[in-house]
Amino acid sequence: MYALGLDTTSSALTLGISNFDQINRYQTWDLGRDISIYLHQYLEAFLAPLSWSELEWLVVAQGPGSFTGTRIGVVTARTLAQQLHIPLYGISTLTAQAYAYACSLSKVNEGELIAVEYPGQRGSVYGSLFTWDASNQTLSTYKPLQYIDLKGWQQLLSTEEIHHHLSPDTVEPKGICQAMIALAHQQWQAGQQPTWQDILPYYGSLAASPPSC
């Protein structure tokens, strides 16, 4: 089984592929605004020597992130999943960041709160709170992804005992992609197989509803 991960939510393109055994490849290219021009070229080169038919499922970062980059990544993943007739998983970039952070640090203890934020427009923030199950290596949503003003976010944080506060640069892009694939694999093992129609980009309050994970 091979799974492909795609993240275009920042100025970088990050791709990952894994068979959850000996094959685990991840690579990042800083393409800036040229992501739309070179995305398919890098996808084909990165996939080789595998063929598209060998992919069992796909996972894409739904945002929050760059408006244009997020849209391009999700549309590309939806098109691939539709053409290949395989499941497509969508993972919030905040969830992936929290999972990658918790997995990489043994000092995240059972039940500790992890706050993750990403800057929005005009003083707003995308934010979410998570708890970590160290024994089972699983992440749970304590406060779902929301798009609120900075003051409201700070008030929310002041009412909780936050043990870890993550900014957008806390985890490198490869770590985000690894976490996306790992989280989607958990859903796959649980028997969840979302279709391409289920996955929408998340830009904030004016677009689709926040990703559920």
PDB file of C-alpha atoms in Angstrom:
ATOM      1  CA  MET A   1       0.000   0.000   0.000  1.00  0.00           C
ATOM      2  CA  TYR A   2       1.307   3.416  -0.982  1.00  0.00           C
ATOM      3  CA  ALA A   3      -0.061   6.741   0.242  1.00  0.00           C
ATOM      4  CA  LEU A   4       0.772  10.181  -1.125  1.00  0.00           C
ATOM      5  CA  GLY A   5       0.695  13.399   0.911  1.00  0.00           C
ATOM      6  CA  LEU A   6       0.424  16.890  -0.581  1.00  0.00           C
ATOM      7  CA  ASP A   7       0.854  20.231   1.212  1.00  0.00           C
ATOM      8  CA  THR A   8       0.754  23.571  -0.629  1.00  0.00           C
ATOM      9  CA  THR A   9      -0.573  25.728   2.214  1.00  0.00           C
ATOM     10  CA  SER A  10       2.652  27.762   2.498  1.00  0.00           C
ATOM     11  CA  SER A  11       5.106  29.189  -0.021  1.00  0.00           C
ATOM     12  CA  ALA A  12       6.677  25.730  -0.168  1.00  0.00           C
ATOM     13  CA  LEU A  13       5.503  22.566  -1.873  1.00  0.00           C
ATOM     14  CA  THR A  14       5.910  19.490   0.303  1.00  0.00           C
ATOM     15  CA  LEU A  15       5.277  15.955  -0.910  1.00  0.00           C
ATOM     16  CA  GLY A  16       5.491  12.680   0.960  1.00  0.00           C
ATOM     17  CA  ILE A  17       5.025   9.049   0.052  1.00  0.00           C
ATOM     18  CA  SER A  18       4.941   6.031   2.344  1.00  0.00           C
ATOM     19  CA  ASN A  19       4.102   2.346   2.330  1.00  0.00           C
ATOM     20  CA  PHE A  20       4.370   2.325   6.158  1.00  0.00           C
ATOM     21  CA  ASP A  21       7.298  -0.043   5.970  1.00  0.00           C
ATOM     22  CA  GLN A  22      10.546   0.582   4.109  1.00  0.00           C
ATOM     23  CA  ILE A  23       9.424   3.409   1.839  1.00  0.00           C
ATOM     24  CA  ASN A  24       9.145   6.827   3.503  1.00  0.00           C
ATOM     25  CA  ARG A  25      10.159   9.767   1.307  1.00  0.00           C
ATOM     26  CA  TYR A  26       9.537  13.460   1.927  1.00  0.00           C
ATOM     27  CA  GLN A  27      10.757  16.505   0.052  1.00  0.00           C
ATOM     28  CA  THR A  28      10.141  20.260   0.126  1.00  0.00           C
ATOM     29  CA  TRP A  29      10.644  22.839  -2.609  1.00  0.00           C
ATOM     30  CA  ASP A  30      10.404  26.584  -1.964  1.00  0.00           C
ATOM     31  CA  LEU A  31       8.461  27.569  -5.098  1.00  0.00           C
ATOM     32  CA  GLY A  32       6.714  30.681  -3.836  1.00  0.00           C
ATOM     33  CA  ARG A  33       4.101  31.847  -6.343  1.00  0.00           C
ATOM     34  CA  ASP A  34       5.313  29.328  -8.913  1.00  0.00           C
ATOM     35  CA  ILE A  35       3.601  26.391  -7.170  1.00  0.00           C
ATOM     36  CA  SER A  36       0.764  26.416  -9.701  1.00  0.00           C
ATOM     37  CA  ILE A  37       3.270  26.286 -12.578  1.00  0.00           C
ATOM     38  CA  TYR A  38       5.470  23.451 -11.356  1.00  0.00           C
ATOM     39  CA  LEU A  39       3.186  21.390  -9.089  1.00  0.00           C
ATOM     40  CA  HIS A  40       2.323  18.658 -11.597  1.00  0.00           C
ATOM     41  CA  GLN A  41       5.912  18.444 -12.828  1.00  0.00           C
ATOM     42  CA  TYR A  42       7.217  17.884  -9.298  1.00  0.00           C
ATOM     43  CA  LEU A  43       4.424  15.441  -8.521  1.00  0.00           C
ATOM     44  CA  GLU A  44       5.302  13.183 -11.449  1.00  0.00           C
ATOM     45  CA  ALA A  45       9.030  13.325 -10.742  1.00  0.00           C
ATOM     46  CA  PHE A  46       8.565  12.644  -7.032  1.00  0.00           C
ATOM     47  CA  LEU A  47       6.238   9.685  -7.585  1.00  0.00           C
ATOM     48  CA  ALA A  48       8.708   7.846  -9.841  1.00  0.00           C
ATOM     49  CA  PRO A  49       9.473   4.991 -10.092  1.00  0.00           C
ATOM     50  CA  LEU A  50       5.953   4.242  -8.836  1.00  0.00           C
ATOM     51  CA  SER A  51       2.914   4.611 -11.066  1.00  0.00           C
ATOM     52  CA  TRP A  52      -0.301   6.447 -10.169  1.00  0.00           C
ATOM     53  CA  SER A  53      -2.178   3.124 -10.111  1.00  0.00           C
ATOM     54  CA  GLU A  54      -0.067   1.942  -7.161  1.00  0.00           C
ATOM     55  CA  LEU A  55      -1.489   4.625  -4.841  1.00  0.00           C
ATOM     56  CA  GLU A  56      -4.047   3.345  -2.337  1.00  0.00           C
ATOM     57  CA  TRP A  57      -5.110   6.759  -1.042  1.00  0.00           C
ATOM     58  CA  LEU A  58      -4.184  10.450  -0.902  1.00  0.00           C
ATOM     59  CA  VAL A  59      -4.050  13.062   1.849  1.00  0.00           C
ATOM     60  CA  VAL A  60      -3.964  16.834   1.428  1.00  0.00           C
ATOM     61  CA  ALA A  61      -3.514  19.793   3.771  1.00  0.00           C
ATOM     62  CA  GLN A  62      -6.824  21.695   3.899  1.00  0.00           C
ATOM     63  CA  GLY A  63      -5.512  24.844   5.544  1.00  0.00           C
ATOM     64  CA  PRO A  64      -5.424  27.296   7.084  1.00  0.00           C
ATOM     65  CA  GLY A  65      -2.626  28.742   5.014  1.00  0.00           C
ATOM     66  CA  SER A  66      -2.038  30.642   1.815  1.00  0.00           C
ATOM     67  CA  PHE A  67      -5.364  31.200   0.032  1.00  0.00           C
ATOM     68  CA  THR A  68      -4.036  30.450  -3.458  1.00  0.00           C
ATOM     69  CA  GLY A  69      -1.704  27.663  -2.399  1.00  0.00           C
ATOM     70  CA  THR A  70      -4.366  25.893  -0.342  1.00  0.00           C
ATOM     71  CA  ARG A  71      -6.847  26.060  -3.201  1.00  0.00           C
ATOM     72  CA  ILE A  72      -4.345  24.683  -5.724  1.00  0.00           C
ATOM     73  CA  GLY A  73      -3.373  21.777  -3.485  1.00  0.00           C
ATOM     74  CA  VAL A  74      -6.907  20.734  -2.619  1.00  0.00           C
ATOM     75  CA  VAL A  75      -8.144  21.020  -6.220  1.00  0.00           C
ATOM     76  CA  THR A  76      -5.201  18.937  -7.438  1.00  0.00           C
ATOM     77  CA  ALA A  77      -5.747  16.258  -4.786  1.00  0.00           C
ATOM     78  CA  ARG A  78      -9.498  16.136  -5.507  1.00  0.00           C
ATOM     79  CA  THR A  79      -8.833  15.700  -9.232  1.00  0.00           C
ATOM     80  CA  LEU A  80      -6.306  12.918  -8.656  1.00  0.00           C
ATOM     81  CA  ALA A  81      -8.564  11.058  -6.231  1.00  0.00           C
ATOM     82  CA  GLN A  82     -11.486  11.333  -8.626  1.00  0.00           C
ATOM     83  CA  GLN A  83      -9.495  10.059 -11.603  1.00  0.00           C
ATOM     84  CA  LEU A  84      -7.811   7.259  -9.638  1.00  0.00           C
ATOM     85  CA  HIS A  85     -11.011   6.269  -7.781  1.00  0.00           C
ATOM     86  CA  ILE A  86      -9.272   6.232  -4.399  1.00  0.00           C
ATOM     87  CA  PRO A  87     -10.071   7.813  -1.000  1.00  0.00           C
ATOM     88  CA  LEU A  88      -8.913  11.353  -0.252  1.00  0.00           C
ATOM     89  CA  TYR A  89      -8.242  12.471   3.320  1.00  0.00           C
ATOM     90  CA  GLY A  90      -8.084  16.109   4.355  1.00  0.00           C
ATOM     91  CA  ILE A  91      -6.099  17.212   7.398  1.00  0.00           C
ATOM     92  CA  SER A  92      -6.017  20.637   9.036  1.00  0.00           C
ATOM     93  CA  THR A  93      -2.528  22.118   9.043  1.00  0.00           C
ATOM     94  CA  LEU A  94      -2.979  22.995  12.722  1.00  0.00           C
ATOM     95  CA  THR A  95      -3.820  19.397  13.580  1.00  0.00           C
ATOM     96  CA  ALA A  96      -0.825  18.128  11.632  1.00  0.00           C
ATOM     97  CA  GLN A  97       1.453  20.618  13.376  1.00  0.00           C
ATOM     98  CA  ALA A  98       0.243  19.620  16.835  1.00  0.00           C
ATOM     99  CA  TYR A  99       0.622  15.914  16.032  1.00  0.00           C
ATOM    100  CA  ALA A 100       4.123  16.351  14.597  1.00  0.00           C
ATOM    101  CA  TYR A 101       5.187  18.397  17.615  1.00  0.00           C
ATOM    102  CA  ALA A 102       3.796  15.906  20.125  1.00  0.00           C
ATOM    103  CA  CYS A 103       5.344  12.914  18.366  1.00  0.00           C
ATOM    104  CA  SER A 104       8.786  14.496  18.213  1.00  0.00           C
ATOM    105  CA  LEU A 105       9.005  15.511  21.860  1.00  0.00           C
ATOM    106  CA  SER A 106       8.813  13.084  24.751  1.00  0.00           C
ATOM    107  CA  LYS A 107       8.188  16.001  27.099  1.00  0.00           C
ATOM    108  CA  VAL A 108       4.550  16.310  25.940  1.00  0.00           C
ATOM    109  CA  ASN A 109       2.835  14.496  28.762  1.00  0.00           C
ATOM    110  CA  GLU A 110      -0.515  12.785  28.939  1.00  0.00           C
ATOM    111  CA  GLY A 111      -3.455  15.183  28.664  1.00  0.00           C
ATOM    112  CA  GLU A 112      -1.400  18.353  28.300  1.00  0.00           C
ATOM    113  CA  LEU A 113      -2.973  21.127  26.240  1.00  0.00           C
ATOM    114  CA  ILE A 114      -1.313  22.118  22.960  1.00  0.00           C
ATOM    115  CA  ALA A 115      -2.381  25.452  21.461  1.00  0.00           C
ATOM    116  CA  VAL A 116      -1.694  26.007  17.749  1.00  0.00           C
ATOM    117  CA  GLU A 117      -2.282  29.285  15.940  1.00  0.00           C
ATOM    118  CA  TYR A 118      -1.883  30.712  12.463  1.00  0.00           C
ATOM    119  CA  PRO A 119      -2.205  34.420  11.634  1.00  0.00           C
ATOM    120  CA  GLY A 120      -5.269  35.519   9.680  1.00  0.00           C
ATOM    121  CA  GLN A 121      -6.190  38.852   8.180  1.00  0.00           C
ATOM    122  CA  ARG A 122      -6.743  42.141  10.006  1.00  0.00           C
ATOM    123  CA  GLY A 123      -5.658  40.929  13.416  1.00  0.00           C
ATOM    124  CA  SER A 124      -7.536  37.630  13.299  1.00  0.00           C
ATOM    125  CA  VAL A 125      -6.188  34.206  14.190  1.00  0.00           C
ATOM    126  CA  TYR A 126      -6.872  30.607  13.234  1.00  0.00           C
ATOM    127  CA  GLY A 127      -6.582  28.669  16.459  1.00  0.00           C
ATOM    128  CA  SER A 128      -7.222  25.271  17.966  1.00  0.00           C
ATOM    129  CA  LEU A 129      -6.448  23.367  21.176  1.00  0.00           C
ATOM    130  CA  PHE A 130      -5.478  19.710  21.381  1.00  0.00           C
ATOM    131  CA  THR A 131      -4.689  17.093  24.002  1.00  0.00           C
ATOM    132  CA  TRP A 132      -2.131  14.322  23.582  1.00  0.00           C
ATOM    133  CA  ASP A 133      -2.582  10.652  24.467  1.00  0.00           C
ATOM    134  CA  ALA A 134       1.038   9.642  24.948  1.00  0.00           C
ATOM    135  CA  SER A 135       0.317   5.951  25.528  1.00  0.00           C
ATOM    136  CA  ASN A 136      -1.571   5.510  22.241  1.00  0.00           C
ATOM    137  CA  GLN A 137       0.201   8.260  20.279  1.00  0.00           C
ATOM    138  CA  THR A 138      -3.105   9.897  19.380  1.00  0.00           C
ATOM    139  CA  LEU A 139      -4.258  13.504  19.287  1.00  0.00           C
ATOM    140  CA  SER A 140      -7.699  14.704  20.394  1.00  0.00           C
ATOM    141  CA  THR A 141      -9.363  18.025  19.646  1.00  0.00           C
ATOM    142  CA  TYR A 142     -10.070  19.978  22.816  1.00  0.00           C
ATOM    143  CA  LYS A 143     -11.236  23.182  21.103  1.00  0.00           C
ATOM    144  CA  PRO A 144     -12.003  22.883  17.362  1.00  0.00           C
ATOM    145  CA  LEU A 145     -10.426  25.031  14.691  1.00  0.00           C
ATOM    146  CA  GLN A 146     -11.872  28.529  14.727  1.00  0.00           C
ATOM    147  CA  TYR A 147     -11.243  31.878  13.079  1.00  0.00           C
ATOM    148  CA  ILE A 148     -11.475  34.643  15.669  1.00  0.00           C
ATOM    149  CA  ASP A 149      -9.975  38.036  16.455  1.00  0.00           C
ATOM    150  CA  LEU A 150      -6.652  38.080  18.271  1.00  0.00           C
ATOM    151  CA  LYS A 151      -8.168  39.482  21.472  1.00  0.00           C
ATOM    152  CA  GLY A 152     -10.739  36.694  21.616  1.00  0.00           C
ATOM    153  CA  TRP A 153      -8.033  34.077  21.042  1.00  0.00           C
ATOM    154  CA  GLN A 154      -5.869  35.498  23.799  1.00  0.00           C
ATOM    155  CA  GLN A 155      -8.847  35.529  26.172  1.00  0.00           C
ATOM    156  CA  LEU A 156      -9.508  31.875  25.337  1.00  0.00           C
ATOM    157  CA  LEU A 157      -5.905  30.956  26.062  1.00  0.00           C
ATOM    158  CA  SER A 158      -6.004  32.815  29.378  1.00  0.00           C
ATOM    159  CA  THR A 159      -8.878  30.614  30.568  1.00  0.00           C
ATOM    160  CA  GLU A 160      -6.986  27.372  29.907  1.00  0.00           C
ATOM    161  CA  GLU A 161      -3.785  25.853  31.248  1.00  0.00           C
ATOM    162  CA  ILE A 162      -1.698  25.808  28.062  1.00  0.00           C
ATOM    163  CA  HIS A 163       1.404  23.657  28.255  1.00  0.00           C
ATOM    164  CA  HIS A 164       2.627  24.098  24.676  1.00  0.00           C
ATOM    165  CA  HIS A 165       1.980  27.094  22.415  1.00  0.00           C
ATOM    166  CA  LEU A 166       2.912  26.577  18.752  1.00  0.00           C
ATOM    167  CA  SER A 167       3.461  29.197  16.065  1.00  0.00           C
ATOM    168  CA  PRO A 168       3.451  28.503  12.285  1.00  0.00           C
ATOM    169  CA  ASP A 169       7.224  27.912  12.173  1.00  0.00           C
ATOM    170  CA  THR A 170       7.444  25.512  15.112  1.00  0.00           C
ATOM    171  CA  VAL A 171       7.390  22.421  12.875  1.00  0.00           C
ATOM    172  CA  GLU A 172       9.178  22.188   9.529  1.00  0.00           C
ATOM    173  CA  PRO A 173       7.139  21.369   6.374  1.00  0.00           C
ATOM    174  CA  LYS A 174       8.400  17.776   6.150  1.00  0.00           C
ATOM    175  CA  GLY A 175       7.199  17.163   9.697  1.00  0.00           C
ATOM    176  CA  ILE A 176       3.770  18.524   8.795  1.00  0.00           C
ATOM    177  CA  CYS A 177       3.538  16.185   5.801  1.00  0.00           C
ATOM    178  CA  GLN A 178       4.655  13.186   7.848  1.00  0.00           C
ATOM    179  CA  ALA A 179       1.983  13.985  10.408  1.00  0.00           C
ATOM    180  CA  MET A 180      -0.692  14.334   7.708  1.00  0.00           C
ATOM    181  CA  ILE A 181       0.081  10.882   6.354  1.00  0.00           C
ATOM    182  CA  ALA A 182       0.172   9.366   9.844  1.00  0.00           C
ATOM    183  CA  LEU A 183      -3.179  10.924  10.806  1.00  0.00           C
ATOM    184  CA  ALA A 184      -4.805   9.828   7.554  1.00  0.00           C
ATOM    185  CA  HIS A 185      -3.425   6.336   8.077  1.00  0.00           C
ATOM    186  CA  GLN A 186      -5.194   6.212  11.438  1.00  0.00           C
ATOM    187  CA  GLN A 187      -8.468   7.045   9.674  1.00  0.00           C
ATOM    188  CA  TRP A 188      -7.763   4.429   7.005  1.00  0.00           C
ATOM    189  CA  GLN A 189      -7.154   1.768   9.643  1.00  0.00           C
ATOM    190  CA  ALA A 190     -10.428   2.767  11.330  1.00  0.00           C
ATOM    191  CA  GLY A 191     -12.279   2.043   8.097  1.00  0.00           C
ATOM    192  CA  GLN A 192     -12.951   5.653   7.119  1.00  0.00           C
ATOM    193  CA  GLN A 193     -12.718   6.232   3.364  1.00  0.00           C
ATOM    194  CA  PRO A 194     -13.812   9.767   2.451  1.00  0.00           C
ATOM    195  CA  THR A 195     -14.301  10.606  -1.213  1.00  0.00           C
ATOM    196  CA  TRP A 196     -12.882  13.583  -3.077  1.00  0.00           C
ATOM    197  CA  GLN A 197     -16.244  15.386  -2.791  1.00  0.00           C
ATOM    198  CA  ASP A 198     -15.884  15.426   1.011  1.00  0.00           C
ATOM    199  CA  ILE A 199     -12.655  17.434   1.034  1.00  0.00           C
ATOM    200  CA  LEU A 200     -12.783  21.225   0.792  1.00  0.00           C
ATOM    201  CA  PRO A 201     -10.145  23.896   1.440  1.00  0.00           C
ATOM    202  CA  TYR A 202     -10.458  25.924   4.630  1.00  0.00           C
ATOM    203  CA  TYR A 203      -9.782  29.623   4.245  1.00  0.00           C
ATOM    204  CA  GLY A 204     -11.617  31.012   7.248  1.00  0.00           C
ATOM    205  CA  SER A 205     -15.094  32.231   8.091  1.00  0.00           C
ATOM    206  CA  LEU A 206     -16.016  33.127   4.498  1.00  0.00           C
ATOM    207  CA  ALA A 207     -15.433  29.705   3.005  1.00  0.00           C
ATOM    208  CA  ALA A 208     -15.945  26.065   3.871  1.00  0.00           C
ATOM    209  CA  SER A 209     -16.498  24.804   7.377  1.00  0.00           C
ATOM    210  CA  PRO A 210     -13.352  23.992   9.378  1.00  0.00           C
ATOM    211  CA  PRO A 211     -11.844  20.535   8.814  1.00  0.00           C
ATOM    212  CA  SER A 212     -12.963  18.097  11.458  1.00  0.00           C
ATOM    213  CA  CYS A 213      -9.440  16.881  12.160  1.00  0.00           C
TER     214      CYS A 213
END
